[in-house]
Coordinates of C-alpha atoms in Angstrom, one line a residue:
X251 CA 24.1 -12.2 32.1
X252 CA 25.5 -9.8 29.5
X253 CA 22.2 -10.1 27.5
X254 CA 20.1 -9.3 30.5
X255 CA 22.3 -6.4 31.6
X256 CA 22.2 -4.8 28.0
X257 CA 18.5 -5.4 27.8
X258 CA 18.0 -3.8 31.2
X259 CA 20.0 -0.7 30.2
X260 CA 17.7 -0.3 27.2
X261 CA 14.6 -0.7 29.2
X262 CA 15.9 1.8 31.8
X263 CA 16.4 4.4 29.0
X264 CA 12.9 3.7 27.6
X265 CA 11.4 4.0 31.1
X266 CA 13.2 7.3 31.8
X267 CA 12.1 8.7 28.4
X268 CA 8.5 8.0 29.3
X269 CA 8.8 9.2 32.9
X270 CA 8.4 12.9 32.1
X271 CA 8.3 14.3 35.7
X272 CA 11.0 12.0 37.0
X273 CA 8.9 10.6 39.9
X274 CA 9.9 7.0 39.2
X275 CA 6.4 6.2 38.0
X276 CA 4.7 6.3 34.6
X277 CA 1.1 7.4 34.5
X278 CA -1.5 7.6 31.6
X279 CA -0.9 11.3 30.8
X280 CA 2.9 10.5 30.3
X281 CA 2.0 7.7 27.8
X282 CA -0.3 10.1 25.9
X283 CA 2.5 12.7 25.8
X284 CA 5.2 10.4 24.7
X285 CA 3.2 8.9 21.9
X286 CA 2.2 12.4 20.8
X287 CA 5.9 13.2 20.4
X288 CA 6.1 10.1 18.1
X289 CA 3.2 11.4 16.0
X290 CA 0.5 9.1 17.5
X291 CA -2.5 10.6 19.1
X292 CA -4.3 8.3 21.6
X293 CA -7.0 9.0 24.2
X294 CA -6.4 8.9 28.0
X295 CA -8.7 5.7 28.1
X296 CA -6.4 3.9 25.6
X297 CA -3.4 4.9 27.6
X298 CA -5.0 3.4 30.7
X299 CA -5.5 0.2 28.9
X300 CA -1.8 0.1 28.0
X301 CA -1.0 0.8 31.7
X302 CA -3.4 -1.9 32.9
X303 CA -1.5 -4.6 30.8
X304 CA 1.8 -3.7 32.6
X305 CA 0.5 -2.6 36.0
X306 CA 0.8 -5.6 38.4
X307 CA -0.3 -4.0 41.7
X308 CA -3.4 -2.1 40.5
X309 CA -2.2 1.4 41.3
X310 CA -2.8 2.6 37.7
X311 CA 0.8 3.7 37.6
X312 CA 3.8 1.7 36.5
X313 CA 7.1 1.7 38.5
X314 CA 10.5 0.6 37.4
X315 CA 10.1 -3.0 38.8
X316 CA 6.8 -3.5 37.0
X317 CA 8.2 -2.1 33.8
X318 CA 11.3 -4.3 34.0
X319 CA 9.4 -7.5 34.8
X320 CA 7.0 -6.9 31.9
X321 CA 9.6 -6.2 29.2
X322 CA 12.5 -8.4 30.4
X323 CA 11.6 -11.3 28.2
X324 CA 9.9 -9.3 25.5
X325 CA 12.1 -8.4 22.5
X326 CA 10.5 -5.0 22.0
X327 CA 13.1 -2.5 23.3
X328 CA 11.7 0.8 22.0
X329 CA 8.4 2.4 21.1
X330 CA 9.2 2.6 17.4
X331 CA 9.4 -1.2 17.2
X332 CA 5.8 -1.5 18.5
X333 CA 4.7 0.9 15.8
X334 CA 6.7 -1.0 13.2
X335 CA 4.4 -4.0 13.6
X336 CA 1.6 -1.9 12.2
X337 CA 3.3 -0.3 9.3
X338 CA 1.4 -0.7 6.0
X339 CA 3.8 -3.1 4.4
X340 CA 5.5 -2.5 1.0
X341 CA 5.5 -6.2 0.5
X342 CA 1.7 -6.4 -0.2
X343 CA 1.0 -5.8 -3.9
X344 CA -2.5 -6.1 -5.2
X345 CA -1.7 -4.8 -8.7
X346 CA -2.7 -1.3 -8.0
X347 CA 0.1 1.1 -7.8
X348 CA -1.5 4.1 -6.2
X349 CA -1.1 3.1 -2.5
X350 CA 0.9 5.4 -0.1
X351 CA 4.6 4.5 0.0
X352 CA 6.2 2.8 3.0
X353 CA 7.7 4.7 5.9
X354 CA 11.4 4.0 6.8
X355 CA 13.1 4.8 10.1
X356 CA 16.4 6.7 10.2
X357 CA 18.2 3.5 11.1
X358 CA 16.8 1.7 8.0
X359 CA 17.9 4.6 5.8
X360 CA 21.4 4.7 7.2
X361 CA 22.0 1.0 7.1
X362 CA 20.7 0.5 3.6
X363 CA 17.8 -1.7 4.7
X364 CA 15.4 0.6 2.9
X365 CA 16.6 -0.3 -0.7
X366 CA 16.7 -4.0 0.2
X367 CA 13.1 -3.7 1.4
X368 CA 12.0 -1.8 -1.8
X369 CA 13.8 -4.4 -4.0
X370 CA 12.1 -7.3 -2.1
X371 CA 8.8 -5.4 -2.5
X372 CA 9.5 -5.0 -6.3
X373 CA 10.2 -8.7 -6.8
X374 CA 7.2 -9.7 -4.7
X375 CA 5.0 -7.3 -6.9
X376 CA 6.4 -8.8 -10.1
X377 CA 5.7 -12.4 -9.0
X378 CA 2.3 -11.5 -7.7
X379 CA 1.2 -9.6 -10.8
X380 CA 2.4 -12.3 -13.1
X381 CA 0.5 -14.9 -11.1
X382 CA -2.7 -13.0 -11.3
X383 CA -2.2 -11.5 -14.8
X384 CA -5.1 -13.5 -16.4
X385 CA -7.6 -12.0 -14.0
X386 CA -6.1 -8.6 -14.6
X387 CA -6.4 -8.9 -18.4
X388 CA -10.0 -10.1 -18.0
X389 CA -10.8 -7.1 -15.8
X390 CA -9.3 -4.8 -18.6
X391 CA -11.4 -6.5 -21.3
X392 CA -14.6 -6.2 -19.3
X393 CA -13.9 -2.6 -18.6
X394 CA -13.3 -1.8 -22.2
X395 CA -16.1 -4.0 -23.8
X396 CA -18.5 -3.3 -20.9
X397 CA -21.7 -3.1 -22.9
X398 CA -21.3 -6.6 -24.3
X399 CA -22.4 -9.2 -21.9
X400 CA -19.2 -10.9 -20.8
X401 CA -19.0 -13.2 -17.7
X402 CA -15.8 -14.6 -16.2
X403 CA -15.8 -18.0 -17.8
X404 CA -17.0 -16.7 -21.1
X405 CA -14.3 -14.0 -21.0
X406 CA -11.5 -16.6 -20.4
X407 CA -12.9 -18.9 -23.0
X408 CA -13.0 -16.0 -25.5
X409 CA -9.4 -14.9 -24.8
X410 CA -8.0 -18.5 -25.0
X411 CA -9.9 -19.1 -28.2
X412 CA -8.6 -15.9 -29.8
X413 CA -5.0 -16.1 -28.8
X414 CA -4.2 -19.3 -26.9
X415 CA -3.2 -19.8 -23.3
X416 CA -0.2 -17.4 -23.6
X417 CA -2.6 -14.5 -24.5
X418 CA -3.9 -14.5 -20.9
X419 CA -0.6 -12.8 -20.0
X420 CA -0.8 -10.1 -22.7
X421 CA 0.3 -6.8 -21.3
X422 CA 1.9 -8.3 -18.1
X423 CA 5.5 -7.6 -19.2
X424 CA 4.8 -3.8 -19.2
X425 CA 2.9 -4.1 -15.9
X426 CA 6.0 -5.8 -14.3
X427 CA 8.6 -3.5 -15.9
X428 CA 7.0 -0.3 -14.6
X429 CA 7.3 -1.5 -11.0
X430 CA 11.0 -0.4 -10.7
X431 CA 10.8 3.2 -12.1
X432 CA 7.5 3.8 -10.3
X433 CA 8.8 2.6 -6.9
X434 CA 11.9 4.7 -7.3
X435 CA 10.1 7.9 -8.2
X436 CA 7.4 7.4 -5.6
X437 CA 9.9 6.8 -2.8
X438 CA 12.1 9.8 -3.8
X439 CA 9.1 12.1 -4.2
X440 CA 7.5 11.0 -0.9
X441 CA 10.7 11.9 1.0
X442 CA 10.7 15.4 -0.7
X443 CA 7.1 16.1 0.0
X444 CA 7.4 15.0 3.6
X445 CA 10.3 17.5 4.0
X446 CA 8.2 20.3 2.5
X447 CA 5.2 19.6 4.8
X448 CA 7.0 19.0 8.1
X449 CA 9.3 21.2 10.0
X450 CA 12.9 20.1 10.8
X451 CA 12.9 17.3 13.4
X452 CA 9.1 17.0 13.6
X453 CA 7.4 13.6 13.3
X454 CA 5.0 13.2 10.3
X455 CA 1.3 13.0 11.2
X456 CA -1.4 10.9 9.4
X457 CA -2.7 13.9 7.4
X458 CA 0.8 15.0 6.2
X459 CA 1.5 11.4 5.4
X460 CA -1.7 11.1 3.3
X461 CA -1.0 14.3 1.4
X462 CA 2.7 13.5 0.8
X463 CA 1.8 9.9 -0.2
X464 CA -0.9 11.1 -2.6
X465 CA 1.4 13.7 -4.2
X466 CA 4.2 11.1 -4.5
X467 CA 1.8 8.7 -6.2
X468 CA 0.7 11.5 -8.6
X469 CA 4.3 12.3 -9.4
X470 CA 5.2 8.7 -10.0
X471 CA 2.1 8.2 -12.2
X472 CA 3.0 11.2 -14.3
X473 CA 6.4 9.6 -15.0
X474 CA 5.3 6.1 -15.9
X475 CA 1.7 6.9 -17.3
X476 CA 2.7 6.1 -21.0
X477 CA 3.5 2.5 -19.7
X478 CA 0.0 2.3 -18.3
X479 CA -1.4 3.2 -21.7
X480 CA 0.8 0.6 -23.4
X481 CA -0.3 -2.1 -20.9
X482 CA -4.0 -1.4 -21.6
X483 CA -3.5 -1.4 -25.4
X484 CA -1.5 -4.7 -25.3
X485 CA -4.1 -6.3 -23.1
X486 CA -7.0 -5.3 -25.3
X487 CA -5.1 -5.9 -28.6
X488 CA -5.9 -8.8 -30.9
X489 CA -3.3 -11.5 -31.7
X490 CA -0.7 -10.2 -34.1
X491 CA -1.8 -6.6 -33.7
X492 CA 1.4 -5.6 -31.8
X493 CA 4.7 -7.6 -31.7
X494 CA 5.6 -6.1 -28.3
X495 CA 5.9 -3.1 -26.2
X496 CA 8.2 -1.1 -28.5
X497 CA 6.0 -1.9 -31.6
X498 CA 2.9 -0.8 -29.7
X499 CA 4.5 2.5 -28.7
X500 CA 5.7 3.1 -32.3
X501 CA 2.2 2.5 -33.8
X502 CA 0.5 4.7 -31.2
X503 CA 3.0 7.5 -31.9
X504 CA 2.6 7.2 -35.6
X505 CA -1.2 7.0 -35.8
X506 CA -2.3 9.1 -32.7
X507 CA 0.6 11.3 -31.8
X508 CA 2.3 12.0 -28.4
X509 CA -1.0 13.0 -26.7
X510 CA -2.3 9.4 -26.9
X511 CA 0.2 8.4 -24.2
X512 CA -1.6 10.5 -21.7
X513 CA -5.2 9.6 -22.4
X514 CA -7.2 9.0 -19.2
X515 CA -4.5 10.8 -17.2
X516 CA -7.1 13.1 -15.4
X517 CA -9.4 10.3 -14.0
X518 CA -6.3 8.4 -13.0
X519 CA -5.0 11.3 -11.0
X520 CA -8.4 12.0 -9.5
X521 CA -8.6 8.3 -8.4
X522 CA -5.5 8.6 -6.3
X523 CA -7.1 10.7 -3.6
X524 CA -10.2 8.5 -2.8
X525 CA -8.0 5.3 -3.1
X526 CA -5.2 6.5 -0.8
X527 CA -7.5 8.3 1.6
X528 CA -9.9 5.4 2.1
X529 CA -7.1 2.8 2.2
X530 CA -5.3 4.7 5.0
X531 CA -8.5 5.5 6.9
X532 CA -9.8 1.9 6.9
X533 CA -6.4 0.5 7.8
X534 CA -6.2 3.0 10.8
X535 CA -9.8 2.1 11.8
X536 CA -9.1 -1.7 11.7
X537 CA -5.8 -1.2 13.6
X538 CA -7.5 0.8 16.4
X539 CA -10.3 -1.8 16.6
X540 CA -7.9 -4.7 16.9
X541 CA -5.7 -2.9 19.5
X542 CA -8.8 -1.9 21.5
X543 CA -10.5 -5.3 21.5
X544 CA -8.0 -8.0 20.8
X545 CA -4.5 -6.9 21.9
X546 CA -4.0 -8.8 25.1
X547 CA -0.3 -9.6 25.6
X548 CA 1.4 -8.0 22.7
X549 CA 1.1 -5.1 20.1
X550 CA 2.1 -7.6 17.4
X551 CA -1.1 -8.8 15.7
X552 CA 0.5 -11.6 13.7
X553 CA 0.7 -12.2 10.0
X554 CA -3.0 -13.1 9.3
X555 CA -4.4 -10.0 11.0
X556 CA -1.9 -7.7 9.2
X557 CA -2.6 -9.3 5.8
X558 CA -6.4 -9.2 6.4
X559 CA -6.3 -5.5 7.4
X560 CA -4.0 -4.7 4.4
X561 CA -6.3 -6.6 1.9
X562 CA -9.5 -5.1 3.3
X563 CA -8.3 -1.5 3.4
X564 CA -6.9 -1.8 -0.2
X565 CA -10.2 -3.4 -1.4
X566 CA -12.2 -0.5 0.1
X567 CA -9.9 2.0 -1.6
X568 CA -10.4 0.2 -4.9
X569 CA -14.1 0.2 -4.5
X570 CA -14.2 3.9 -4.1
X571 CA -11.9 4.8 -7.0
X572 CA -13.1 2.0 -9.4
X573 CA -15.4 4.1 -11.6
X574 CA -12.5 6.5 -12.2
X575 CA -10.2 3.5 -13.0
X576 CA -12.8 2.2 -15.4
X577 CA -13.2 5.5 -17.2
X578 CA -9.4 5.8 -17.4
X579 CA -9.1 2.4 -19.0
X580 CA -11.8 3.2 -21.5
X581 CA -10.1 6.5 -22.4
X582 CA -6.8 4.6 -22.9
X583 CA -8.4 2.1 -25.3
X584 CA -11.0 4.3 -27.0
X585 CA -9.0 4.6 -30.3
X586 CA -8.9 0.7 -30.6
X587 CA -12.7 0.2 -30.3
X588 CA -14.1 0.5 -33.8
X589 CA -16.8 3.1 -34.2
X590 CA -16.5 4.4 -30.6
X591 CA -16.6 8.2 -30.3
X592 CA -13.5 9.8 -28.7
X593 CA -15.1 11.2 -25.6
X594 CA -13.5 13.1 -22.6
X595 CA -13.9 12.1 -19.0
X596 CA -17.2 13.7 -18.3
X597 CA -18.7 12.6 -21.7
X598 CA -17.6 9.1 -21.1
X599 CA -19.1 9.0 -17.6
X600 CA -22.5 10.2 -18.9
X601 CA -22.4 7.8 -21.8
X602 CA -21.7 4.8 -19.5
X603 CA -24.5 5.8 -17.1
X604 CA -27.1 6.4 -19.8
X605 CA -26.3 3.2 -21.7
X606 CA -25.5 0.8 -18.8
X607 CA -26.6 2.6 -15.6
X608 CA -24.5 2.7 -12.4
X609 CA -23.5 -1.0 -12.7
X610 CA -21.7 0.0 -15.9
X611 CA -19.2 1.9 -13.9
X612 CA -18.3 -1.3 -12.0
X613 CA -17.7 -3.6 -15.0
X614 CA -14.9 -6.0 -14.3
X615 CA -14.8 -5.5 -10.5
X616 CA -15.5 -9.3 -9.9
X617 CA -12.2 -10.5 -11.4
X618 CA -10.5 -7.5 -9.8
X619 CA -11.7 -8.6 -6.3
X620 CA -10.9 -12.3 -7.1
X621 CA -7.2 -11.4 -7.6
X622 CA -6.9 -9.5 -4.2
X623 CA -6.5 -12.5 -1.9
X624 CA -4.1 -14.6 -4.1
X625 CA -2.1 -11.4 -4.9
X626 CA -1.8 -10.5 -1.2
X627 CA -0.8 -14.0 -0.2
X628 CA 1.7 -14.5 -3.0
X629 CA 3.3 -11.1 -2.7
X630 CA 3.7 -11.6 1.1
X631 CA 5.4 -15.0 0.9
X632 CA 7.8 -13.8 -1.9
X633 CA 8.5 -10.5 0.0
X634 CA 9.4 -12.4 3.2
X635 CA 11.7 -14.8 1.4
X636 CA 13.3 -12.0 -0.6
X637 CA 14.0 -10.1 2.6
X638 CA 15.8 -13.2 4.0
X639 CA 17.8 -13.6 0.8
X640 CA 18.8 -10.0 0.8
X641 CA 19.7 -10.0 4.5
X642 CA 17.1 -7.6 5.8
X643 CA 17.3 -7.8 9.5
X644 CA 14.1 -9.1 11.1
X645 CA 12.7 -6.9 13.8

């Protein structure tokens, strides 16, 4: 009885907040208006579809009785919870660190849930990157030595022959260590940019979110970029060339100077905009398509749909920014390739196109795509388990 009474109170509040003209009924225009206040723009037609799912007597308006009957045994008590289903999850890590950061509600920030979620995401990223590290190293090798014909099995055979099984994980330590500082800087910068772009008390829109996220990504990359260079150098390095991360940093500093730690920084920065933009746009498109065509009884699409949307949108983002990522990696490793001229970004683009054609800009994309599904699956499972361990309340 107590549960039903409490639940009914919450539903009454939600109903009243939607019923703008206080006539005891909710119509399509009121749904459009309410979602607009929350920063979501939907059409009148979409609002009518939402109404239809609740409307029992076919009047195309929803009264209190219909509202109560529909939501009584449904755990969703406020609009934000419905939106939360569709948040682009921090827990999905495909090894690329330029995605837009996660959005946290005020409740999550006050209760400390946010840092637990970020920590769970960090651990998930570490496990996922370590599990797919051999494919990542192969991708880097193919990007750097693109002109030589190297296929997947040949590449693995070559790496094992040169340095044994352990060499497949070369550079992974750096890749994992940089998760923590990068997540922290990105999350902090994202909050600051959001404040700059939105007025007090205003909800953030998709465009502002994209700009804030891209700028936060750029800020985080600026901080940790030397680690990106170290990761590439260690991955491309021969057995015994570097004893570890510190030794690699010392040698680069001694032979090439401080500037070497920011080689390839410009294409890396330019790659953030197409990656983040396309990732966000494709995710929104898939979300709208699912809600329009498949959402029958609930706004919750289930794990498989969410993971599928996340993986597909990230893959499209990668595809768009891949040539820039390849040029970045080549620039980071140029000094290690014997006899290679030290070219700038534009020079390198023309050199690759003239020698290898357009396919040359996509060298190593096969192992890159091969690691998307296992990386998404592993990071999701670890993320969910870590959330339980850290006591993140399930919504």
